[in-house]
Amino acid sequence: MERLAAMGQPNVAVITNIGMSHIENLGSQEGIFKAKMEITKNFTRDNTLIVNGDDKFLSTTKDMGDYKVVYYGIDNPENDVYAKNIVNKGLDGVEFIAVADGREYAVEVTLPGKHNVYNALAAICVGREFGVPIEDSVRGIKECEYTSQRLEVEEIGGVQIINDCYNASPDSIRAALEVLGKSEKPRKIAVLGDVLEMGDYARDAHYDLGKSVVECGADMLVTAGENAAYIAEGAKDCGMNNVKSFPKTLYVCNYIKDVIQSGDAVLIKASHGMRFEDIYKSIKESLKK
């Protein structure tokens, strides 16, 4: 991060959270925090760091340098920009009131998931630092076109596919499961794979996700990968019976296309290296026949 920051010389930097991604290489969340903060290595009082003030690590950054720090968060007036009155519209997105500089703004995010409230707040903060009127940022958020395979919702043959297979971390899987839980389809299927680069944390992190699968109300769980098998184990230990676990993505491709039916909602999520886009293609092709 320090090398990239030295090359780019950013005026403003944004750190969204300190999660578990890359923990295999960085050893701990403390190590991840330290690595991400390298982006401020050459910051002066002319620079601005924008952070999630609700994150337990990032909320401590105020006195770490001479640069300006801007905080955003949810339901906390101590943050410089914060959200309140959040309305979760399920797969249609989320609405909330953003509070900044003593004014309130109605914000509509078309991408589903409460976690996207944080992303919208970060965007508002960046625009605010560069003099973009918040009204313009709010309009841009509503009209934003998102990249593919990131909570991309598509309906084919009565099956609702939530394609979120671009990449994954434990936190993003939990967020995606919450989105699945908001589907109005009568049967919900979670298709999950390995989260890579987890190192010694892999077993526990995956096992804990099994509880999240049950909590979201999924009716069926299908996993692919050595570590994702622990998701299946965790779900079973929480009382879930309809669980299938496979060692490779290819096996899921062959299995899932014969299982799904009209009225299902299917979430597809794993680290990019698991090639879960093949599962998406397999489902899509079978539904078009």
PDB file of C-alpha atoms in Angstrom:
ATOM      1  CA  MET A   1       0.000   0.000   0.000  1.00  0.00           C
ATOM      2  CA  GLU A   2       2.825   2.402   0.854  1.00  0.00           C
ATOM      3  CA  ARG A   3       4.404   1.827  -2.561  1.00  0.00           C
ATOM      4  CA  LEU A   4       1.128   2.400  -4.399  1.00  0.00           C
ATOM      5  CA  ALA A   5       0.418   5.542  -2.379  1.00  0.00           C
ATOM      6  CA  ALA A   6       3.891   6.883  -3.192  1.00  0.00           C
ATOM      7  CA  MET A   7       3.206   6.305  -6.889  1.00  0.00           C
ATOM      8  CA  GLY A   8      -0.286   7.793  -6.901  1.00  0.00           C
ATOM      9  CA  GLN A   9       0.147  10.611  -4.372  1.00  0.00           C
ATOM     10  CA  PRO A  10      -3.606  10.778  -3.566  1.00  0.00           C
ATOM     11  CA  ASN A  11      -5.121  13.963  -2.175  1.00  0.00           C
ATOM     12  CA  VAL A  12      -7.896  11.958  -0.545  1.00  0.00           C
ATOM     13  CA  ALA A  13      -7.918   8.329   0.595  1.00  0.00           C
ATOM     14  CA  VAL A  14     -10.863   6.153   1.673  1.00  0.00           C
ATOM     15  CA  ILE A  15     -10.673   3.099   3.925  1.00  0.00           C
ATOM     16  CA  THR A  16     -14.033   1.349   4.135  1.00  0.00           C
ATOM     17  CA  ASN A  17     -13.394  -1.261   6.838  1.00  0.00           C
ATOM     18  CA  ILE A  18     -10.902  -3.584   8.464  1.00  0.00           C
ATOM     19  CA  GLY A  19     -12.144  -7.072   7.686  1.00  0.00           C
ATOM     20  CA  MET A  20     -10.517 -10.455   7.171  1.00  0.00           C
ATOM     21  CA  SER A  21      -9.373 -10.199   3.541  1.00  0.00           C
ATOM     22  CA  HIS A  22      -5.680 -11.100   3.023  1.00  0.00           C
ATOM     23  CA  ILE A  23      -5.339 -12.094   6.679  1.00  0.00           C
ATOM     24  CA  GLU A  24      -3.235 -15.098   5.622  1.00  0.00           C
ATOM     25  CA  ASN A  25      -0.460 -12.711   4.574  1.00  0.00           C
ATOM     26  CA  LEU A  26      -0.962  -9.997   7.198  1.00  0.00           C
ATOM     27  CA  GLY A  27      -1.471 -12.220  10.243  1.00  0.00           C
ATOM     28  CA  SER A  28      -4.304 -10.429  12.048  1.00  0.00           C
ATOM     29  CA  GLN A  29      -6.856  -7.643  11.727  1.00  0.00           C
ATOM     30  CA  GLU A  30      -4.338  -5.415  13.493  1.00  0.00           C
ATOM     31  CA  GLY A  31      -1.895  -6.263  10.709  1.00  0.00           C
ATOM     32  CA  ILE A  32      -4.513  -5.455   8.075  1.00  0.00           C
ATOM     33  CA  PHE A  33      -5.219  -2.119   9.776  1.00  0.00           C
ATOM     34  CA  LYS A  34      -1.529  -1.260   9.829  1.00  0.00           C
ATOM     35  CA  ALA A  35      -1.121  -2.197   6.166  1.00  0.00           C
ATOM     36  CA  LYS A  36      -4.120  -0.154   5.027  1.00  0.00           C
ATOM     37  CA  MET A  37      -2.953   2.882   6.993  1.00  0.00           C
ATOM     38  CA  GLU A  38       0.218   2.895   4.889  1.00  0.00           C
ATOM     39  CA  ILE A  39      -1.843   4.879   2.380  1.00  0.00           C
ATOM     40  CA  THR A  40      -1.343   7.909   4.668  1.00  0.00           C
ATOM     41  CA  LYS A  41       2.450   7.524   4.854  1.00  0.00           C
ATOM     42  CA  ASN A  42       3.132  10.726   2.906  1.00  0.00           C
ATOM     43  CA  PHE A  43       0.041  12.640   4.015  1.00  0.00           C
ATOM     44  CA  THR A  44       0.335  16.236   5.215  1.00  0.00           C
ATOM     45  CA  ARG A  45      -2.232  18.698   6.542  1.00  0.00           C
ATOM     46  CA  ASP A  46      -3.343  19.184   2.916  1.00  0.00           C
ATOM     47  CA  ASN A  47      -4.554  15.578   2.670  1.00  0.00           C
ATOM     48  CA  THR A  48      -7.790  13.965   3.819  1.00  0.00           C
ATOM     49  CA  LEU A  49      -8.467  10.445   5.059  1.00  0.00           C
ATOM     50  CA  ILE A  50     -12.095   9.293   4.860  1.00  0.00           C
ATOM     51  CA  VAL A  51     -12.975   6.306   7.049  1.00  0.00           C
ATOM     52  CA  ASN A  52     -15.859   4.272   8.389  1.00  0.00           C
ATOM     53  CA  GLY A  53     -16.306   5.678  11.876  1.00  0.00           C
ATOM     54  CA  ASP A  54     -18.306   2.624  12.955  1.00  0.00           C
ATOM     55  CA  ASP A  55     -15.301   0.341  12.450  1.00  0.00           C
ATOM     56  CA  LYS A  56     -13.522  -0.372  15.731  1.00  0.00           C
ATOM     57  CA  PHE A  57     -10.085   0.077  14.169  1.00  0.00           C
ATOM     58  CA  LEU A  58     -10.775   3.016  11.877  1.00  0.00           C
ATOM     59  CA  SER A  59     -12.569   4.967  14.601  1.00  0.00           C
ATOM     60  CA  THR A  60      -9.162   5.388  16.308  1.00  0.00           C
ATOM     61  CA  THR A  61      -7.491   7.260  13.431  1.00  0.00           C
ATOM     62  CA  LYS A  62      -8.209  10.841  14.526  1.00  0.00           C
ATOM     63  CA  ASP A  63      -4.864  11.512  16.206  1.00  0.00           C
ATOM     64  CA  MET A  64      -2.643   9.323  14.028  1.00  0.00           C
ATOM     65  CA  GLY A  65      -1.356  12.139  11.816  1.00  0.00           C
ATOM     66  CA  ASP A  66      -1.516  15.837  10.914  1.00  0.00           C
ATOM     67  CA  TYR A  67      -3.924  15.209   8.044  1.00  0.00           C
ATOM     68  CA  LYS A  68      -7.680  15.774   8.106  1.00  0.00           C
ATOM     69  CA  VAL A  69      -9.894  12.784   8.981  1.00  0.00           C
ATOM     70  CA  VAL A  70     -13.553  12.571   7.945  1.00  0.00           C
ATOM     71  CA  TYR A  71     -15.818   9.937   9.502  1.00  0.00           C
ATOM     72  CA  TYR A  72     -19.011   8.414   8.160  1.00  0.00           C
ATOM     73  CA  GLY A  73     -21.336   5.875   9.759  1.00  0.00           C
ATOM     74  CA  ILE A  74     -24.861   4.870  10.696  1.00  0.00           C
ATOM     75  CA  ASP A  75     -27.046   6.398  13.435  1.00  0.00           C
ATOM     76  CA  ASN A  76     -24.116   8.154  15.088  1.00  0.00           C
ATOM     77  CA  PRO A  77     -24.181  11.992  15.045  1.00  0.00           C
ATOM     78  CA  GLU A  78     -20.529  12.032  16.100  1.00  0.00           C
ATOM     79  CA  ASN A  79     -19.638  11.031  12.537  1.00  0.00           C
ATOM     80  CA  ASP A  80     -19.192  13.922  10.089  1.00  0.00           C
ATOM     81  CA  VAL A  81     -21.671  12.322   7.689  1.00  0.00           C
ATOM     82  CA  TYR A  82     -24.129   9.709   8.897  1.00  0.00           C
ATOM     83  CA  ALA A  83     -27.232   7.814   7.848  1.00  0.00           C
ATOM     84  CA  LYS A  84     -30.524   7.501   9.674  1.00  0.00           C
ATOM     85  CA  ASN A  85     -34.048   6.224   8.953  1.00  0.00           C
ATOM     86  CA  ILE A  86     -32.753   3.339   6.831  1.00  0.00           C
ATOM     87  CA  VAL A  87     -35.421   1.516   4.822  1.00  0.00           C
ATOM     88  CA  ASN A  88     -34.345  -1.850   3.411  1.00  0.00           C
ATOM     89  CA  LYS A  89     -36.277  -2.519   0.190  1.00  0.00           C
ATOM     90  CA  GLY A  90     -34.922  -6.032  -0.215  1.00  0.00           C
ATOM     91  CA  LEU A  91     -33.535  -6.768  -3.648  1.00  0.00           C
ATOM     92  CA  ASP A  92     -34.742  -3.367  -4.885  1.00  0.00           C
ATOM     93  CA  GLY A  93     -32.130  -1.558  -2.807  1.00  0.00           C
ATOM     94  CA  VAL A  94     -32.116   0.655   0.251  1.00  0.00           C
ATOM     95  CA  GLU A  95     -33.185   4.190   1.148  1.00  0.00           C
ATOM     96  CA  PHE A  96     -31.994   6.434   3.969  1.00  0.00           C
ATOM     97  CA  ILE A  97     -31.530   9.988   5.142  1.00  0.00           C
ATOM     98  CA  ALA A  98     -27.948  11.273   5.002  1.00  0.00           C
ATOM     99  CA  VAL A  99     -27.069  13.994   7.507  1.00  0.00           C
ATOM    100  CA  ALA A 100     -24.154  16.297   6.689  1.00  0.00           C
ATOM    101  CA  ASP A 101     -23.262  19.817   7.739  1.00  0.00           C
ATOM    102  CA  GLY A 102     -26.567  20.258   9.537  1.00  0.00           C
ATOM    103  CA  ARG A 103     -28.697  19.310   6.518  1.00  0.00           C
ATOM    104  CA  GLU A 104     -30.606  16.159   5.569  1.00  0.00           C
ATOM    105  CA  TYR A 105     -30.676  14.467   2.170  1.00  0.00           C
ATOM    106  CA  ALA A 106     -32.892  11.611   0.947  1.00  0.00           C
ATOM    107  CA  VAL A 107     -30.674   8.925  -0.622  1.00  0.00           C
ATOM    108  CA  GLU A 108     -31.719   5.983  -2.775  1.00  0.00           C
ATOM    109  CA  VAL A 109     -29.310   3.128  -3.511  1.00  0.00           C
ATOM    110  CA  THR A 110     -30.492   0.672  -6.158  1.00  0.00           C
ATOM    111  CA  LEU A 111     -28.023  -2.027  -5.110  1.00  0.00           C
ATOM    112  CA  PRO A 112     -29.393  -4.262  -2.313  1.00  0.00           C
ATOM    113  CA  GLY A 113     -27.898  -4.643   1.150  1.00  0.00           C
ATOM    114  CA  LYS A 114     -27.528  -2.422   4.192  1.00  0.00           C
ATOM    115  CA  HIS A 115     -23.742  -2.491   3.724  1.00  0.00           C
ATOM    116  CA  ASN A 116     -24.236  -0.354   0.623  1.00  0.00           C
ATOM    117  CA  VAL A 117     -25.397   2.459   2.892  1.00  0.00           C
ATOM    118  CA  TYR A 118     -21.771   2.679   4.025  1.00  0.00           C
ATOM    119  CA  ASN A 119     -20.555   2.721   0.425  1.00  0.00           C
ATOM    120  CA  ALA A 120     -22.970   5.514  -0.450  1.00  0.00           C
ATOM    121  CA  LEU A 121     -21.854   7.535   2.570  1.00  0.00           C
ATOM    122  CA  ALA A 122     -18.216   7.138   1.520  1.00  0.00           C
ATOM    123  CA  ALA A 123     -19.089   8.431  -1.956  1.00  0.00           C
ATOM    124  CA  ILE A 124     -20.862  11.446  -0.467  1.00  0.00           C
ATOM    125  CA  CYS A 125     -17.822  12.188   1.703  1.00  0.00           C
ATOM    126  CA  VAL A 126     -15.450  12.062  -1.274  1.00  0.00           C
ATOM    127  CA  GLY A 127     -17.635  14.391  -3.311  1.00  0.00           C
ATOM    128  CA  ARG A 128     -17.932  16.731  -0.325  1.00  0.00           C
ATOM    129  CA  GLU A 129     -14.138  17.002  -0.086  1.00  0.00           C
ATOM    130  CA  PHE A 130     -13.869  17.985  -3.744  1.00  0.00           C
ATOM    131  CA  GLY A 131     -16.669  20.537  -3.613  1.00  0.00           C
ATOM    132  CA  VAL A 132     -19.346  18.418  -5.279  1.00  0.00           C
ATOM    133  CA  PRO A 133     -22.778  19.465  -3.982  1.00  0.00           C
ATOM    134  CA  ILE A 134     -24.273  16.644  -1.935  1.00  0.00           C
ATOM    135  CA  GLU A 135     -27.432  16.857  -4.042  1.00  0.00           C
ATOM    136  CA  ASP A 136     -25.325  15.933  -7.081  1.00  0.00           C
ATOM    137  CA  SER A 137     -23.720  13.015  -5.243  1.00  0.00           C
ATOM    138  CA  VAL A 138     -27.152  11.756  -4.201  1.00  0.00           C
ATOM    139  CA  ARG A 139     -28.327  11.925  -7.811  1.00  0.00           C
ATOM    140  CA  GLY A 140     -25.228  10.066  -8.971  1.00  0.00           C
ATOM    141  CA  ILE A 141     -25.744   7.317  -6.391  1.00  0.00           C
ATOM    142  CA  LYS A 142     -29.302   6.729  -7.588  1.00  0.00           C
ATOM    143  CA  GLU A 143     -28.241   6.603 -11.254  1.00  0.00           C
ATOM    144  CA  CYS A 144     -25.047   4.598 -10.702  1.00  0.00           C
ATOM    145  CA  GLU A 145     -24.396   1.629 -13.009  1.00  0.00           C
ATOM    146  CA  TYR A 146     -22.604  -1.156 -11.152  1.00  0.00           C
ATOM    147  CA  THR A 147     -20.011  -3.639 -12.337  1.00  0.00           C
ATOM    148  CA  SER A 148     -21.156  -7.166 -13.125  1.00  0.00           C
ATOM    149  CA  GLN A 149     -21.122 -10.106 -10.689  1.00  0.00           C
ATOM    150  CA  ARG A 150     -21.525  -7.864  -7.640  1.00  0.00           C
ATOM    151  CA  LEU A 151     -24.963  -8.534  -6.133  1.00  0.00           C
ATOM    152  CA  GLU A 152     -26.293  -8.629  -9.680  1.00  0.00           C
ATOM    153  CA  VAL A 153     -29.928  -9.758  -9.554  1.00  0.00           C
ATOM    154  CA  GLU A 154     -31.439 -11.498 -12.568  1.00  0.00           C
ATOM    155  CA  GLU A 155     -34.618 -13.518 -13.037  1.00  0.00           C
ATOM    156  CA  ILE A 156     -34.766 -16.359 -15.565  1.00  0.00           C
ATOM    157  CA  GLY A 157     -37.550 -18.903 -15.828  1.00  0.00           C
ATOM    158  CA  GLY A 158     -38.993 -17.936 -12.460  1.00  0.00           C
ATOM    159  CA  VAL A 159     -35.599 -18.341 -10.749  1.00  0.00           C
ATOM    160  CA  GLN A 160     -34.042 -15.307  -9.085  1.00  0.00           C
ATOM    161  CA  ILE A 161     -30.247 -15.433  -9.413  1.00  0.00           C
ATOM    162  CA  ILE A 162     -28.153 -13.263  -7.098  1.00  0.00           C
ATOM    163  CA  ASN A 163     -24.805 -13.285  -8.854  1.00  0.00           C
ATOM    164  CA  ASP A 164     -22.169 -12.064  -6.397  1.00  0.00           C
ATOM    165  CA  CYS A 165     -19.294 -14.282  -7.470  1.00  0.00           C
ATOM    166  CA  TYR A 166     -16.730 -11.603  -8.336  1.00  0.00           C
ATOM    167  CA  ASN A 167     -14.982 -12.046  -4.984  1.00  0.00           C
ATOM    168  CA  ALA A 168     -15.667 -12.777  -1.325  1.00  0.00           C
ATOM    169  CA  SER A 169     -14.675 -12.215   2.286  1.00  0.00           C
ATOM    170  CA  PRO A 170     -16.482 -13.456   5.404  1.00  0.00           C
ATOM    171  CA  ASP A 171     -18.086 -10.034   5.858  1.00  0.00           C
ATOM    172  CA  SER A 172     -19.244  -9.787   2.246  1.00  0.00           C
ATOM    173  CA  ILE A 173     -20.722 -13.290   2.398  1.00  0.00           C
ATOM    174  CA  ARG A 174     -22.743 -12.302   5.470  1.00  0.00           C
ATOM    175  CA  ALA A 175     -23.947  -9.200   3.639  1.00  0.00           C
ATOM    176  CA  ALA A 176     -24.925 -11.269   0.587  1.00  0.00           C
ATOM    177  CA  LEU A 177     -26.776 -13.765   2.778  1.00  0.00           C
ATOM    178  CA  GLU A 178     -28.785 -10.890   4.250  1.00  0.00           C
ATOM    179  CA  VAL A 179     -29.767  -9.941   0.706  1.00  0.00           C
ATOM    180  CA  LEU A 180     -30.803 -13.538  -0.022  1.00  0.00           C
ATOM    181  CA  GLY A 181     -32.889 -13.496   3.130  1.00  0.00           C
ATOM    182  CA  LYS A 182     -34.826 -10.489   1.806  1.00  0.00           C
ATOM    183  CA  SER A 183     -35.928 -12.345  -1.334  1.00  0.00           C
ATOM    184  CA  GLU A 184     -39.654 -13.004  -1.572  1.00  0.00           C
ATOM    185  CA  LYS A 185     -39.130 -16.307  -3.380  1.00  0.00           C
ATOM    186  CA  PRO A 186     -40.531 -19.332  -1.477  1.00  0.00           C
ATOM    187  CA  ARG A 187     -37.242 -21.292  -1.561  1.00  0.00           C
ATOM    188  CA  LYS A 188     -33.831 -19.783  -0.953  1.00  0.00           C
ATOM    189  CA  ILE A 189     -30.613 -21.573  -1.929  1.00  0.00           C
ATOM    190  CA  ALA A 190     -27.126 -20.425  -0.889  1.00  0.00           C
ATOM    191  CA  VAL A 191     -24.294 -21.649  -3.124  1.00  0.00           C
ATOM    192  CA  LEU A 192     -21.048 -20.745  -1.368  1.00  0.00           C
ATOM    193  CA  GLY A 193     -17.370 -21.487  -1.938  1.00  0.00           C
ATOM    194  CA  ASP A 194     -13.992 -20.984  -0.340  1.00  0.00           C
ATOM    195  CA  VAL A 195     -12.849 -17.594   0.873  1.00  0.00           C
ATOM    196  CA  LEU A 196      -9.173 -17.654  -0.081  1.00  0.00           C
ATOM    197  CA  GLU A 197      -6.148 -16.187   1.735  1.00  0.00           C
ATOM    198  CA  MET A 198      -7.555 -16.891   5.202  1.00  0.00           C
ATOM    199  CA  GLY A 199      -4.569 -18.870   6.514  1.00  0.00           C
ATOM    200  CA  ASP A 200      -4.955 -20.182  10.062  1.00  0.00           C
ATOM    201  CA  TYR A 201      -8.307 -18.385  10.363  1.00  0.00           C
ATOM    202  CA  ALA A 202      -9.867 -20.387   7.528  1.00  0.00           C
ATOM    203  CA  ARG A 203     -11.606 -23.124   9.506  1.00  0.00           C
ATOM    204  CA  ASP A 204     -13.211 -20.928  12.163  1.00  0.00           C
ATOM    205  CA  ALA A 205     -14.154 -18.153   9.736  1.00  0.00           C
ATOM    206  CA  HIS A 206     -15.892 -20.570   7.377  1.00  0.00           C
ATOM    207  CA  TYR A 207     -17.556 -22.509  10.175  1.00  0.00           C
ATOM    208  CA  ASP A 208     -19.031 -19.300  11.606  1.00  0.00           C
ATOM    209  CA  LEU A 209     -20.592 -18.543   8.230  1.00  0.00           C
ATOM    210  CA  GLY A 210     -22.716 -21.645   8.634  1.00  0.00           C
ATOM    211  CA  LYS A 211     -24.642 -19.878  11.385  1.00  0.00           C
ATOM    212  CA  SER A 212     -25.213 -16.910   9.082  1.00  0.00           C
ATOM    213  CA  VAL A 213     -26.665 -19.227   6.436  1.00  0.00           C
ATOM    214  CA  VAL A 214     -29.227 -20.483   8.932  1.00  0.00           C
ATOM    215  CA  GLU A 215     -29.971 -17.002  10.278  1.00  0.00           C
ATOM    216  CA  CYS A 216     -30.777 -15.621   6.813  1.00  0.00           C
ATOM    217  CA  GLY A 217     -33.489 -18.254   6.389  1.00  0.00           C
ATOM    218  CA  ALA A 218     -31.881 -20.248   3.586  1.00  0.00           C
ATOM    219  CA  ASP A 219     -33.697 -23.485   2.774  1.00  0.00           C
ATOM    220  CA  MET A 220     -30.714 -25.163   1.158  1.00  0.00           C
ATOM    221  CA  LEU A 221     -26.932 -24.809   1.244  1.00  0.00           C
ATOM    222  CA  VAL A 222     -24.530 -26.054  -1.428  1.00  0.00           C
ATOM    223  CA  THR A 223     -20.782 -25.582  -0.956  1.00  0.00           C
ATOM    224  CA  ALA A 224     -17.694 -26.098  -3.078  1.00  0.00           C
ATOM    225  CA  GLY A 225     -14.139 -26.255  -1.809  1.00  0.00           C
ATOM    226  CA  GLU A 226     -12.116 -27.624   1.064  1.00  0.00           C
ATOM    227  CA  ASN A 227     -12.752 -24.734   3.440  1.00  0.00           C
ATOM    228  CA  ALA A 228     -16.355 -24.168   2.374  1.00  0.00           C
ATOM    229  CA  ALA A 229     -17.039 -27.641   3.753  1.00  0.00           C
ATOM    230  CA  TYR A 230     -16.728 -25.988   7.173  1.00  0.00           C
ATOM    231  CA  ILE A 231     -19.610 -23.670   6.220  1.00  0.00           C
ATOM    232  CA  ALA A 232     -21.672 -26.797   5.642  1.00  0.00           C
ATOM    233  CA  GLU A 233     -20.523 -28.235   8.968  1.00  0.00           C
ATOM    234  CA  GLY A 234     -21.442 -25.034  10.792  1.00  0.00           C
ATOM    235  CA  ALA A 235     -24.886 -24.934   9.186  1.00  0.00           C
ATOM    236  CA  LYS A 236     -25.563 -28.555  10.099  1.00  0.00           C
ATOM    237  CA  ASP A 237     -24.526 -27.918  13.695  1.00  0.00           C
ATOM    238  CA  CYS A 238     -27.072 -25.065  13.761  1.00  0.00           C
ATOM    239  CA  GLY A 239     -29.826 -27.454  12.743  1.00  0.00           C
ATOM    240  CA  MET A 240     -29.878 -27.157   8.954  1.00  0.00           C
ATOM    241  CA  ASN A 241     -30.554 -30.450   7.193  1.00  0.00           C
ATOM    242  CA  ASN A 242     -30.668 -29.650   3.484  1.00  0.00           C
ATOM    243  CA  VAL A 243     -26.914 -29.283   2.961  1.00  0.00           C
ATOM    244  CA  LYS A 244     -24.688 -30.568   0.156  1.00  0.00           C
ATOM    245  CA  SER A 245     -20.913 -30.187   0.089  1.00  0.00           C
ATOM    246  CA  PHE A 246     -18.590 -30.821  -2.852  1.00  0.00           C
ATOM    247  CA  PRO A 247     -14.794 -30.615  -3.144  1.00  0.00           C
ATOM    248  CA  LYS A 248     -14.763 -28.756  -6.473  1.00  0.00           C
ATOM    249  CA  THR A 249     -16.733 -26.087  -8.307  1.00  0.00           C
ATOM    250  CA  LEU A 250     -17.268 -28.376 -11.306  1.00  0.00           C
ATOM    251  CA  TYR A 251     -19.265 -30.825  -9.181  1.00  0.00           C
ATOM    252  CA  VAL A 252     -21.599 -28.031  -8.102  1.00  0.00           C
ATOM    253  CA  CYS A 253     -22.072 -26.993 -11.744  1.00  0.00           C
ATOM    254  CA  ASN A 254     -23.287 -30.496 -12.541  1.00  0.00           C
ATOM    255  CA  TYR A 255     -25.447 -30.768  -9.409  1.00  0.00           C
ATOM    256  CA  ILE A 256     -27.160 -27.427  -9.032  1.00  0.00           C
ATOM    257  CA  LYS A 257     -28.688 -27.229 -12.509  1.00  0.00           C
ATOM    258  CA  ASP A 258     -30.818 -30.298 -11.728  1.00  0.00           C
ATOM    259  CA  VAL A 259     -31.908 -28.989  -8.323  1.00  0.00           C
ATOM    260  CA  ILE A 260     -33.150 -25.462  -8.954  1.00  0.00           C
ATOM    261  CA  GLN A 261     -36.728 -24.862 -10.012  1.00  0.00           C
ATOM    262  CA  SER A 262     -39.132 -22.027 -10.647  1.00  0.00           C
ATOM    263  CA  GLY A 263     -39.760 -20.127  -7.416  1.00  0.00           C
ATOM    264  CA  ASP A 264     -36.173 -20.385  -6.161  1.00  0.00           C
ATOM    265  CA  ALA A 265     -33.789 -17.602  -5.208  1.00  0.00           C
ATOM    266  CA  VAL A 266     -30.163 -18.628  -5.648  1.00  0.00           C
ATOM    267  CA  LEU A 267     -27.156 -16.793  -4.216  1.00  0.00           C
ATOM    268  CA  ILE A 268     -23.788 -17.568  -5.838  1.00  0.00           C
ATOM    269  CA  LYS A 269     -20.755 -16.337  -3.879  1.00  0.00           C
ATOM    270  CA  ALA A 270     -17.088 -17.279  -3.391  1.00  0.00           C
ATOM    271  CA  SER A 271     -13.604 -15.909  -3.897  1.00  0.00           C
ATOM    272  CA  HIS A 272     -12.782 -15.183  -7.521  1.00  0.00           C
ATOM    273  CA  GLY A 273     -10.277 -18.021  -7.667  1.00  0.00           C
ATOM    274  CA  MET A 274     -13.092 -20.546  -7.165  1.00  0.00           C
ATOM    275  CA  ARG A 275     -14.484 -19.690 -10.628  1.00  0.00           C
ATOM    276  CA  PHE A 276     -18.087 -19.521  -9.444  1.00  0.00           C
ATOM    277  CA  GLU A 277     -18.984 -17.716 -12.645  1.00  0.00           C
ATOM    278  CA  ASP A 278     -19.053 -21.238 -14.104  1.00  0.00           C
ATOM    279  CA  ILE A 279     -21.895 -22.101 -11.714  1.00  0.00           C
ATOM    280  CA  TYR A 280     -23.780 -19.012 -12.824  1.00  0.00           C
ATOM    281  CA  LYS A 281     -23.341 -19.970 -16.484  1.00  0.00           C
ATOM    282  CA  SER A 282     -24.416 -23.536 -15.777  1.00  0.00           C
ATOM    283  CA  ILE A 283     -27.618 -22.382 -14.060  1.00  0.00           C
ATOM    284  CA  LYS A 284     -28.382 -19.823 -16.749  1.00  0.00           C
ATOM    285  CA  GLU A 285     -27.907 -22.295 -19.584  1.00  0.00           C
ATOM    286  CA  SER A 286     -30.102 -24.923 -17.923  1.00  0.00           C
ATOM    287  CA  LEU A 287     -32.926 -22.423 -17.368  1.00  0.00           C
ATOM    288  CA  LYS A 288     -32.912 -21.288 -20.996  1.00  0.00           C
ATOM    289  CA  LYS A 289     -33.427 -24.799 -22.351  1.00  0.00           C
TER     290      LYS A 289
END
